[in-house]
Amino acid sequence: MRFTEDGVSEYQSSVTIFSWRPIFENAEFSKTSPLYRRLWGPVRRLESLHPDASPRGYYADPSYRANGFIFVRIQGGFHEIRNSISDVVVVARLLNATLVIPEIQSTTSSKGISSQFKSFAYLYNEEQFMAALAKDINIVKTLPKNLKGARRKKKIPSFRVSYSASPYFYLHHVLPVLIKHSVVELVVSDGGCLQASLPPHLEEYQRLRCRVAFHALRFRQEVQELATRILRRLRAPGRPFIAFDPGMIRDALAYHGCAELFQDVHTELIQHKRAWMIKRRIVRGKLSVNSMELRLNGTCPLMPEEVRNYLGQWISYASGLVGILLRAYGYSWDTIIYVSGGEVFGGQRTLIPLHAMFANVVDRTSLSTAWELTRIYGREANLIDPKTPPSVEEEEKHESWKNVGPRPRPLPPPPARPKSYNIEGWWGWVAESDNEPESTVMELRTNAHKLLWEAVDYMVCVEADVFIPGFDRDGKGHPNFASLVMGHRLYQSASSKTYRPDRRKVVKLLEETRDHLYQANHTWVTSIRKHLRRSLLDGLTEASTKSKSLSFLSHPVPECSCLKYDPTESYVNASSPSHSQLQATLGAVHHCPAWMDSQIISRSKDKESEEDLDEDDSSSSGLFFRHNGSNHESGGGEINKEEAQLEDQEEESGEK
C-alpha cells in the first residue's frame, strides 16, 4: 500500500506507450515546505488514528456444525456489491451458517463476457476471500450436489431481503427456515441486507464488516496489476495527485430531482428515469421539482450550472465548481487530477471547465493502453447481436407481396427497417417512446466491464494523495462509490487529505460571487479556503450522522480504529484539547494495543510547533485558468505575503 508512517510512497516508473504527456511549469517544491504540507500533507489531528479491525474480546472460531448453507444472489453496481458482500458475511456469522461464495448477477446475467471468470471471481479474488475470513465463517465455493439440484428446480426457500433488515429478522424469520431446510437463498438487490447501525453488543460484527471490505475483498490479479500500473504512471513525474469522483450518474440526478440543471435531451432523459422511479415507488416525490432550489439546498451534486467561461461561451459543466474550489485553495494549474467514475452524465463536454483550469486531467483510458484494458476482460468473442428470425406467417406475407400479379403504382412501402439508436448520450428513443429500448448484448457486456473499470478507479482513489467527491449519493439515496472510497481512506490512512465539502455552503459561497466567478476577491477566496480546510474534519461529523446510518463502510470509525501516541510526547495525553476534539468528532476511540505503539515513529515537539505556522500562498487568489506565460497567473489580484501568513495562522488556531 502507498500509505506509510511518513506519508511517502515509492513507485517505479514504467515504460510504455499511452496518451498522457504531463505538462509542468512550476518547479517541484520541497516536501518539507509549508505550502506542500498545506496542500498535500497529512491532517495532523488525525495522524494518531490507525486501522484496527481485529476482535477485541472473546471471539470463537466458526463452528464446524453449521446450521446450513446460505446461497446469495447480489444485484447492483460496484458499491452496492461491495456493501452487500460485507453484509452477507455478517449474516452468515450471525446465523452460524456456511456461506456459499456469492453470485454477482451483473456478471452471470450478462451475455458475451468471458467464460474465463465466473460471477464473484469476475471481480474479486476467491482464494483471498476464503483465506482472509477462515477464522470468521465457513465458506464454500458451491452448494453440495443434492442442494444444487434442488436450487435448479427452485425447491429451496428464498428471501428477497430489504436494504436494512434487522438482526431480529434473520434470527426469527430466516434462521428457523435455514435449520429446517439446511439451505436458504437470499436475493440482495438494494446494496445491502443488514442495517448499518447495530446494537452495542454486536460491535464485533461491525469489525467483521471492516475485515471483509478492507482485507478480504481483494480484486483479482489482472485488475490489481492494471491499477498498480496506472498508479506508477501517475507517480512517475514525481508529483502527488488528486483523485476526483464526479458522482454524476443519470440515476442519481433523477432520484434527487436535478433535471432542470441540464438542457435539451439530458433533461428529458433524467425526467424519463425519474418517472420510471416514481412508478416503481423508488421516488415518492413529484415528477417536476425546482432543481435550482434543491441545488441551493445542497441536494444536487457540485455540478451543472450555466456560466460564461473565459472564452465567452455558455457551457454546462459537472466539474467546473470543483475545479474552482481546488484552484481557490491553492492547487496550481499543473496539478495532476485523476477523474474516476464509470459514467459522467452528459459526456466529456461536462469536463471542459476542469480541463481549462488544470492541464493534467487524466483518467484510466489516458493512462493505459487498449491492450491492457482488454486483458482484464479475459477472452471474449466478437459479438453480433442475434436477430430474431421472422415468423413463418411473416415470411409467407412477404413472399405473397413479392409474387403477387399486376398491381397499381406506386408500390406499397417495404417492411419498416428496425430502429437503431446512439446510446452515447443522445438517445433517439426519448422523443418516440415511453419505454427505454432493451439492452443489446454489447450493452450487457459493457455493464459488466463497468465493474472492472470502477475497481481500477477505486484502487487509484484510495491511494491518491488527495481525494474530493462531486457527490456522495447514488440513485437510491444511499452512499455511493465516493462514500466507500472516503470510508476506506478513513480506515486505512485517516490523516490523508480527503475533502468533504458541504454542498449547501459551497453553493451559497458560489452564488455570492456568481457574476465575478473567475475574478474572485480576496475575502471570497479566503472563505472557500477556510471551508475546504475545515471540511477535512467537519465532514467526518456529518458523515457519522448522515452516511453511516445508511452504510457502515462509508464511516467505519470508531469501531474499526484505534488511537496511538508516541510515549515520548508527554504533552499529548487523554485530556489534551486535541484528543478531546477528536473524541467529539469520531466518538470514543479504542486505544491501540501495545504492539502497535512500538511501531510509532517519534515526532519531536519542535517539529509540531513548527507546523503550527502555516505558509504564504499568494497564488491562491482566485486565479482559475492556465498559466499565460508570465511570472504568475492572470485573472485576479494577489494576496500579499503578510496577509496570507496571518490568515493561515488564524485558520490553524481555529482547527485546534
XYZ file of C-alpha atoms in Angstrom:
656
model
C 0.000 0.000 0.000
C 1.090 3.585 -0.598
C 0.491 4.964 2.861
C 3.410 4.780 5.276
C 4.163 6.438 8.588
C 5.697 9.487 6.958
C 3.264 9.585 4.056
C 5.909 8.941 1.392
C 5.464 6.375 -1.350
C 7.861 4.783 -3.755
C 6.731 3.717 -7.206
C 8.928 2.658 -10.093
C 8.301 4.410 -13.369
C 7.076 2.116 -16.134
C 7.962 2.472 -19.807
C 5.004 2.053 -22.107
C 3.040 3.965 -24.708
C -0.089 5.745 -23.559
C -1.751 9.022 -24.403
C -0.906 11.174 -21.382
C 2.069 13.508 -21.559
C 2.202 15.640 -18.392
C 2.740 19.387 -18.685
C 4.600 21.082 -15.838
C 5.946 24.573 -15.444
C 6.297 25.166 -11.726
C 9.416 23.690 -10.213
C 8.708 20.908 -7.755
C 8.611 22.464 -4.309
C 10.133 20.832 -1.263
C 8.076 18.271 0.605
C 9.066 19.990 3.827
C 7.853 23.413 2.711
C 4.778 24.932 4.425
C 2.933 25.146 1.096
C 3.483 21.455 0.367
C 2.268 20.487 3.841
C -0.811 22.629 3.420
C -1.786 21.184 0.038
C -0.583 17.607 0.360
C 0.496 16.956 3.937
C -1.424 14.857 6.454
C -4.244 16.153 8.644
C -2.305 16.381 11.888
C -5.231 15.863 14.232
C -5.969 12.526 12.549
C -2.399 11.191 12.497
C -2.927 9.253 15.725
C -5.899 7.340 14.237
C -4.956 3.911 12.880
C -6.791 0.885 11.455
C -7.692 -1.821 13.973
C -10.371 -4.284 12.880
C -9.165 -7.240 14.974
C -11.553 -8.755 17.552
C -11.205 -7.093 20.956
C -12.750 -9.713 23.192
C -13.631 -13.381 23.128
C -14.211 -14.369 19.530
C -14.794 -18.042 18.760
C -13.706 -19.755 15.562
C -16.545 -20.725 13.212
C -18.338 -23.901 14.229
C -17.919 -26.976 12.053
C -21.528 -27.875 12.813
C -23.183 -25.061 10.912
C -26.945 -24.590 10.761
C -26.929 -24.876 6.983
C -25.904 -23.116 3.801
C -26.640 -19.556 2.711
C -26.666 -19.000 -1.036
C -26.714 -15.336 -2.074
C -27.541 -13.585 -5.327
C -26.386 -9.959 -5.385
C -27.726 -7.448 -7.875
C -26.447 -3.909 -8.389
C -23.431 -1.804 -9.232
C -19.915 -1.749 -7.834
C -20.584 -0.033 -4.498
C -23.806 -1.988 -3.955
C -21.998 -5.286 -4.481
C -19.233 -4.315 -2.051
C -21.708 -3.289 0.652
C -23.796 -6.405 0.126
C -20.884 -8.854 0.374
C -19.856 -7.339 3.710
C -23.418 -7.679 4.961
C -23.931 -11.302 3.922
C -20.710 -12.365 5.650
C -22.014 -10.824 8.874
C -25.378 -12.545 8.380
C -23.630 -15.899 7.900
C -21.709 -15.394 11.144
C -24.876 -14.288 12.954
C -26.774 -17.418 11.865
C -23.792 -19.787 12.251
C -24.225 -20.742 8.600
C -21.835 -21.788 5.851
C -21.658 -19.125 3.164
C -21.546 -20.132 -0.476
C -19.404 -17.697 -2.500
C -21.953 -15.018 -3.522
C -23.207 -14.889 -7.077
C -22.884 -11.450 -8.691
C -25.818 -11.028 -11.033
C -24.213 -8.198 -13.001
C -21.825 -10.771 -14.449
C -23.744 -14.019 -14.516
C -26.756 -12.402 -16.205
C -24.595 -10.568 -18.746
C -24.156 -12.240 -22.067
C -20.949 -12.078 -24.001
C -18.456 -11.743 -21.140
C -15.512 -14.076 -20.868
C -16.137 -17.565 -19.509
C -12.639 -17.342 -18.042
C -14.049 -15.589 -14.958
C -17.330 -16.529 -13.354
C -19.520 -14.401 -11.121
C -17.649 -13.495 -7.901
C -14.272 -14.296 -9.497
C -15.013 -11.826 -12.308
C -14.322 -9.021 -9.840
C -12.713 -10.441 -6.698
C -10.081 -12.993 -5.722
C -11.957 -16.021 -4.384
C -8.977 -17.658 -2.703
C -8.019 -14.468 -0.864
C -11.623 -14.002 0.250
C -11.867 -17.501 1.701
C -8.443 -17.431 3.358
C -8.902 -13.999 4.955
C -12.209 -14.998 6.564
C -11.270 -18.540 7.585
C -11.455 -17.617 11.291
C -14.757 -15.804 10.900
C -17.089 -18.040 8.900
C -17.131 -21.261 6.902
C -17.071 -20.550 3.153
C -17.501 -22.974 0.252
C -17.433 -22.348 -3.481
C -20.578 -24.270 -4.373
C -23.540 -25.987 -2.770
C -23.429 -29.770 -2.252
C -24.789 -31.723 -5.243
C -28.156 -32.529 -3.700
C -28.840 -28.928 -2.719
C -27.523 -27.658 -6.043
C -30.086 -29.797 -7.834
C -32.850 -28.585 -5.553
C -31.895 -24.997 -6.287
C -32.067 -25.596 -10.034
C -35.595 -26.888 -9.523
C -36.363 -23.875 -7.335
C -37.156 -26.071 -4.380
C -35.132 -24.223 -1.770
C -36.643 -21.384 0.295
C -35.781 -17.910 -0.902
C -35.891 -14.478 0.759
C -35.745 -11.148 -1.069
C -34.121 -9.106 1.665
C -34.695 -5.398 2.244
C -31.891 -2.827 2.300
C -31.516 -2.622 6.085
C -33.043 -5.750 7.554
C -32.517 -6.092 11.297
C -30.700 -8.907 13.121
C -34.135 -9.780 14.585
C -35.420 -10.551 11.068
C -32.624 -13.036 10.432
C -32.763 -14.677 13.850
C -36.552 -15.052 13.971
C -37.538 -15.459 10.318
C -34.572 -16.769 8.339
C -32.864 -18.976 10.952
C -35.862 -21.334 11.572
C -36.212 -21.895 7.820
C -32.457 -22.440 7.494
C -32.455 -25.089 10.247
C -35.480 -26.824 8.735
C -34.261 -26.933 5.109
C -30.462 -26.802 5.614
C -30.273 -24.065 2.973
C -31.781 -20.665 2.186
C -31.324 -18.344 -0.745
C -31.020 -14.598 -0.182
C -31.651 -12.131 -3.005
C -29.983 -8.791 -2.287
C -30.800 -6.001 -4.726
C -30.618 -2.660 -2.905
C -26.937 -2.508 -1.974
C -27.127 -4.127 1.426
C -29.126 -6.592 3.510
C -28.347 -5.656 7.122
C -28.891 -2.421 8.977
C -25.794 -0.242 9.187
C -26.118 0.603 12.885
C -26.011 -2.490 15.090
C -26.600 -2.676 18.861
C -23.515 -2.247 21.102
C -23.369 -5.960 21.941
C -22.901 -6.678 18.207
C -19.921 -4.342 17.773
C -17.673 -7.264 16.808
C -19.876 -7.710 13.749
C -19.017 -4.161 12.691
C -15.327 -5.012 12.832
C -16.111 -8.125 10.811
C -17.557 -5.828 8.139
C -14.238 -3.974 8.095
C -12.226 -7.184 7.789
C -14.376 -8.170 4.823
C -14.284 -4.848 2.963
C -10.726 -3.737 3.702
C -8.842 -7.036 3.920
C -10.766 -9.949 2.387
C -12.168 -8.252 -0.719
C -9.143 -8.007 -2.998
C -9.654 -7.618 -6.717
C -8.484 -10.369 -8.984
C -4.865 -10.267 -10.084
C -5.353 -8.744 -13.549
C -7.368 -5.816 -12.137
C -4.863 -5.164 -9.353
C -1.958 -5.234 -11.799
C -3.594 -2.651 -14.072
C -4.403 -0.366 -11.131
C -0.799 -0.648 -9.948
C 0.497 0.288 -13.411
C -1.761 3.333 -13.518
C -0.566 4.400 -10.071
C 3.057 4.054 -11.211
C 2.392 6.209 -14.253
C 0.610 8.824 -12.163
C 3.577 8.989 -9.798
C 6.288 8.734 -12.457
C 6.638 12.549 -12.727
C 7.477 12.575 -9.018
C 4.433 14.638 -8.048
C 1.429 13.952 -5.829
C -2.017 13.823 -7.424
C -5.684 14.488 -6.665
C -8.433 11.940 -7.354
C -11.856 13.388 -8.182
C -15.065 11.378 -8.490
C -17.855 13.430 -10.135
C -20.563 11.030 -8.868
C -22.825 12.345 -11.595
C -24.851 9.490 -12.992
C -28.287 9.606 -14.518
C -29.983 7.576 -11.780
C -28.670 9.842 -9.004
C -29.679 13.002 -10.855
C -33.171 11.590 -11.416
C -33.599 10.443 -7.821
C -32.581 13.808 -6.376
C -34.508 15.899 -8.914
C -31.648 17.678 -10.672
C -33.038 17.572 -14.217
C -33.578 21.305 -14.721
C -29.884 21.984 -14.238
C -29.296 20.450 -17.670
C -30.591 21.310 -21.110
C -32.338 19.680 -24.028
C -32.265 15.909 -24.229
C -30.340 15.491 -20.972
C -33.247 16.979 -19.023
C -35.643 14.672 -20.877
C -33.516 11.638 -20.095
C -33.346 12.464 -16.386
C -37.093 13.117 -16.206
C -37.803 9.884 -18.058
C -35.784 7.993 -15.446
C -37.459 9.891 -12.599
C -40.906 8.968 -13.947
C -39.788 5.333 -14.035
C -38.619 5.600 -10.400
C -41.890 7.206 -9.295
C -43.873 4.468 -10.997
C -41.916 1.819 -9.058
C -42.063 3.854 -5.825
C -38.310 4.301 -5.641
C -39.022 8.040 -5.568
C -42.023 9.353 -3.664
C -41.764 12.977 -4.789
C -43.229 14.762 -7.780
C -42.004 14.423 -11.328
C -41.308 18.130 -11.740
C -39.375 19.783 -8.923
C -37.470 23.037 -8.535
C -33.942 21.858 -9.285
C -32.411 25.261 -8.557
C -33.939 25.237 -5.089
C -32.603 21.724 -4.485
C -29.186 22.825 -5.712
C -29.112 25.735 -3.251
C -30.126 23.283 -0.533
C -27.107 21.090 -1.331
C -29.182 18.175 -2.622
C -27.675 18.162 -6.120
C -24.014 17.448 -6.981
C -21.383 20.183 -7.141
C -22.085 20.487 -10.816
C -24.383 21.763 -13.516
C -24.773 25.481 -13.638
C -24.855 27.655 -16.719
C -21.887 30.030 -16.567
C -19.983 32.039 -19.135
C -16.466 30.729 -19.365
C -13.354 32.651 -20.279
C -13.978 32.031 -23.978
C -17.328 33.765 -23.741
C -19.261 30.581 -24.478
C -22.084 29.031 -22.495
C -21.296 25.574 -21.204
C -22.965 23.190 -18.800
C -20.370 21.625 -16.548
C -20.039 18.884 -13.970
C -16.597 19.660 -12.739
C -16.097 23.413 -13.015
C -17.185 24.144 -9.464
C -14.850 21.539 -8.009
C -12.063 22.946 -10.173
C -12.751 26.430 -8.817
C -12.641 25.148 -5.234
C -9.277 23.474 -5.788
C -7.770 26.495 -7.554
C -9.029 28.815 -4.839
C -7.449 26.588 -2.208
C -4.072 26.938 -3.870
C -3.572 23.952 -6.186
C -1.657 25.143 -9.256
C -2.784 24.749 -12.853
C -0.313 21.893 -13.461
C -1.623 19.731 -10.600
C -2.343 16.147 -11.687
C -6.049 15.276 -11.335
C -7.332 11.744 -11.877
C -11.041 11.638 -12.771
C -12.741 8.411 -11.716
C -16.201 7.016 -12.279
C -17.816 4.719 -14.818
C -20.212 7.314 -16.220
C -20.210 11.107 -16.283
C -23.694 12.041 -17.406
C -23.545 14.445 -20.307
C -20.273 13.087 -21.637
C -16.815 14.607 -21.811
C -18.180 18.099 -22.521
C -19.021 18.348 -18.816
C -15.305 18.144 -18.005
C -14.328 21.094 -20.234
C -14.011 23.593 -17.338
C -11.801 21.215 -15.375
C -9.501 20.844 -18.388
C -9.476 24.626 -18.731
C -8.277 25.087 -15.154
C -5.879 22.129 -14.935
C -3.528 20.930 -17.663
C -3.014 17.411 -16.322
C -6.527 15.958 -16.088
C -6.418 12.210 -16.768
C -8.440 9.048 -16.331
C -7.836 5.327 -16.707
C -8.132 5.452 -20.516
C -5.350 8.035 -20.883
C -3.085 6.091 -18.511
C -3.442 2.651 -20.063
C -3.401 1.054 -23.469
C -6.324 -0.618 -25.188
C -4.490 -3.923 -24.847
C -4.162 -3.509 -21.072
C -7.863 -2.778 -20.688
C -8.765 -5.697 -22.934
C -6.607 -8.029 -20.852
C -8.717 -7.557 -17.717
C -11.843 -8.572 -19.645
C -10.483 -12.013 -20.460
C -11.021 -13.902 -23.697
C -14.205 -12.500 -25.212
C -15.637 -13.459 -28.580
C -16.698 -10.884 -31.154
C -20.345 -10.096 -30.648
C -23.023 -9.862 -33.300
C -26.455 -9.091 -31.935
C -28.634 -12.053 -32.871
C -31.573 -11.001 -34.996
C -34.854 -12.706 -34.240
C -35.801 -14.803 -37.283
C -39.135 -13.812 -38.839
C -42.110 -15.997 -38.087
C -43.488 -18.358 -40.739
C -46.553 -16.153 -41.110
C -44.416 -13.061 -41.731
C -42.332 -14.921 -44.317
C -45.470 -16.055 -46.160
C -46.811 -12.481 -46.223
C -43.525 -11.199 -47.567
C -43.394 -13.854 -50.282
C -47.000 -13.211 -51.352
C -46.246 -9.477 -51.504
C -43.302 -10.184 -53.822
C -45.095 -12.691 -56.053
C -48.468 -11.022 -56.447
C -49.532 -10.239 -60.006
C -50.143 -6.843 -61.627
C -50.721 -4.103 -59.039
C -51.164 -0.356 -59.006
C -48.258 2.020 -58.889
C -46.611 3.283 -56.782
C -45.817 0.093 -54.964
C -46.690 -0.125 -51.262
C -43.692 0.506 -48.988
C -41.495 -2.417 -47.974
C -41.427 -3.585 -44.354
C -40.089 -0.962 -41.934
C -36.418 -1.064 -41.045
C -35.506 -1.805 -37.439
C -34.681 1.316 -35.413
C -31.175 1.884 -34.125
C -30.163 4.422 -31.528
C -26.945 6.054 -30.447
C -26.527 5.158 -26.788
C -23.614 7.583 -26.242
C -25.559 10.391 -24.637
C -28.203 11.208 -27.273
C -30.915 8.604 -27.003
C -33.217 8.847 -30.009
C -35.991 6.874 -28.329
C -36.789 9.644 -25.825
C -38.976 11.546 -28.256
C -40.525 8.416 -29.744
C -41.266 6.001 -26.917
C -42.226 5.882 -23.239
C -40.067 2.811 -22.768
C -36.308 2.531 -22.938
C -35.085 0.056 -25.550
C -33.968 -3.323 -24.298
C -30.251 -3.646 -23.676
C -28.262 -5.140 -26.502
C -25.726 -7.879 -25.881
C -22.936 -5.325 -26.234
C -24.561 -3.099 -23.607
C -24.838 -6.035 -21.217
C -21.150 -6.729 -21.741
C -20.324 -3.062 -21.132
C -22.271 -3.103 -17.860
C -20.092 -5.984 -16.703
C -16.962 -4.113 -17.825
C -18.025 -1.117 -15.707
C -17.467 -3.225 -12.592
C -13.838 -3.694 -13.623
C -13.383 -0.028 -14.549
C -14.698 1.067 -11.171
C -12.490 -1.479 -9.415
C -9.433 0.139 -11.028
C -10.717 3.616 -10.153
C -11.415 2.511 -6.590
C -7.816 1.423 -6.007
C -6.443 4.641 -7.508
C -8.773 6.838 -5.449
C -7.953 5.052 -2.191
C -4.226 5.520 -2.848
C -4.460 9.149 -4.036
C -2.686 11.889 -2.098
C -5.902 13.940 -2.064
C -9.486 12.894 -2.753
C -12.518 15.090 -3.370
C -16.042 13.885 -4.255
C -18.507 15.663 -6.507
C -21.463 13.839 -4.962
C -21.872 11.164 -2.293
C -25.303 9.661 -3.018
C -26.477 7.139 -5.606
C -29.720 6.601 -7.487
C -31.464 5.277 -4.376
C -30.343 7.979 -1.987
C -27.692 5.714 -0.437
C -23.947 6.427 -0.057
C -22.237 5.841 -3.398
C -18.817 4.924 -4.814
C -17.200 8.116 -3.467
C -18.563 7.418 0.031
C -16.958 3.968 0.056
C -13.664 5.484 -1.095
C -13.804 8.048 1.715
C -14.619 5.323 4.237
C -11.712 3.175 3.038
C -9.311 6.123 3.220
C -10.555 6.976 6.720
C -9.877 3.396 7.799
C -6.571 2.839 6.007
C -4.957 6.255 6.432
C -7.180 8.669 8.302
C -4.710 11.546 8.074
C -4.585 11.574 4.269
C -6.352 14.600 2.807
C -9.975 13.803 1.984
C -12.102 16.876 1.393
C -15.789 16.545 2.252
C -17.245 19.907 1.195
C -20.695 20.905 2.408
C -22.553 21.401 -0.870
C -25.051 23.823 0.645
C -22.313 26.127 1.949
C -20.276 25.848 -1.225
C -23.223 26.742 -3.453
C -24.020 29.696 -1.192
C -20.436 30.931 -1.496
C -20.520 30.482 -5.266
C -23.772 32.417 -5.529
C -22.174 35.313 -3.665
C -19.647 35.806 -6.445
C -21.609 34.419 -9.368
C -21.028 37.456 -11.584
C -17.293 37.520 -10.847
C -16.636 33.818 -10.534
C -13.297 33.835 -12.325
C -12.022 37.089 -10.812
C -12.958 36.409 -7.196
C -11.755 38.763 -4.486
C -9.522 38.013 -1.544
C -12.343 37.681 1.009
C -14.202 35.129 -1.094
C -11.076 33.059 -1.754
C -10.315 33.083 1.976
C -13.845 31.837 2.742
C -13.529 28.999 0.237
C -10.130 28.049 1.589
C -11.346 28.015 5.189
C -14.351 25.903 4.256
C -12.306 23.281 2.430
C -9.789 23.176 5.243
C -12.474 22.690 7.867
C -14.241 20.076 5.737
C -11.317 17.724 6.419
C -12.679 17.323 9.958
C -16.193 18.783 9.960
C -17.079 16.445 7.102
C -16.375 13.480 9.367
C -19.020 14.632 11.820
C -21.577 14.956 9.033
C -20.648 11.552 7.603
C -21.077 9.923 11.015
C -24.675 11.184 11.205
C -25.842 11.080 7.574
C -23.829 8.406 5.749
C -23.007 5.895 8.463
C -26.668 5.269 9.251
C -27.089 4.031 5.669
C -23.714 2.373 5.023
C -21.299 1.455 7.798
C -18.413 1.173 5.328
C -18.728 4.863 4.469
C -17.656 5.783 8.038
C -16.112 2.773 9.857
C -14.916 4.679 12.936
C -14.630 4.475 15.864
C -15.434 0.750 15.759
C -12.602 -0.164 13.364
C -9.941 2.289 14.506
C -7.693 2.957 17.456
C -5.670 5.856 18.840
C -1.965 5.584 19.458
C 0.562 8.148 20.635
C 4.302 8.443 20.901
C 5.008 7.825 24.606
C 7.925 10.267 24.420
C 5.495 13.109 23.831
C 4.377 13.854 27.353
C 2.384 16.866 26.243
C -0.102 14.633 24.416
C -2.453 12.914 26.820
C -6.030 11.826 27.111
C -7.094 15.194 28.480
C -5.437 17.300 25.785
C -7.721 19.591 23.730
C -6.698 17.840 20.516
C -7.615 14.447 21.933
C -10.919 15.729 23.286
C -11.876 17.290 19.933
C -11.025 14.071 18.125
C -13.206 12.093 20.526
C -16.020 14.589 19.991
C -15.689 14.270 16.211
C -15.335 10.494 15.940
C -16.736 9.147 19.201
C -14.971 7.032 21.792
C -11.967 5.569 20.005
C -10.235 2.486 21.390
C -6.563 2.808 22.404
C -4.232 0.810 20.193
C -2.652 -2.353 21.598
C 0.929 -2.216 22.894
C 2.439 -3.963 19.871
C 1.244 -1.105 17.651
C 2.748 1.537 19.962
C 6.189 0.018 19.435
C 5.977 0.823 15.728
C 5.454 4.565 16.198
C 7.898 6.893 14.505
C 8.637 9.596 17.050
C 7.969 13.197 16.209
C 9.656 15.996 18.042
C 7.691 18.657 19.805
C 9.692 21.276 17.946
C 8.539 19.906 14.603
C 4.911 20.007 15.677
C 5.292 23.603 16.815
C 6.972 24.493 13.547
C 3.980 23.221 11.612
C 1.669 25.486 13.560
C 2.972 28.371 11.410
C 1.314 27.960 8.056
C 2.614 29.347 4.823
C 2.099 32.178 2.468
C 0.012 31.205 -0.515
C -0.132 34.205 -2.753
C -1.059 32.081 -5.755
C -4.462 31.006 -4.396
C -6.219 34.284 -5.010
C -8.985 33.196 -7.321
C -6.796 32.565 -10.366
C -8.606 29.774 -12.128
C -7.152 29.268 -15.577
C -3.938 28.004 -17.042
C -0.643 29.835 -16.949
C -0.335 32.507 -19.601
C 3.452 32.669 -19.764
C 4.040 35.450 -17.242
C 5.504 35.088 -13.777
C 2.122 34.478 -12.227
C -1.308 33.556 -13.484
C -3.807 36.161 -14.553
C -7.381 36.532 -13.525
C -7.368 38.208 -10.113
C -5.435 40.166 -7.576
C -2.730 38.743 -5.330
C -2.839 38.341 -1.574
C 0.256 39.869 -0.044
C 2.509 37.618 1.982
C 1.864 39.175 5.365
C -1.918 38.939 4.985
C -1.732 35.325 3.825
C 0.504 34.319 6.706
C -1.775 35.923 9.287
C -4.789 34.337 7.628
C -3.263 30.868 7.626
C -2.224 31.184 11.271
C -5.795 32.115 12.095
C -7.055 29.025 10.255
C -4.624 26.808 12.136
C -5.673 28.200 15.503
C -9.296 27.640 14.548
C -8.627 23.983 13.852
C -7.051 23.275 17.205
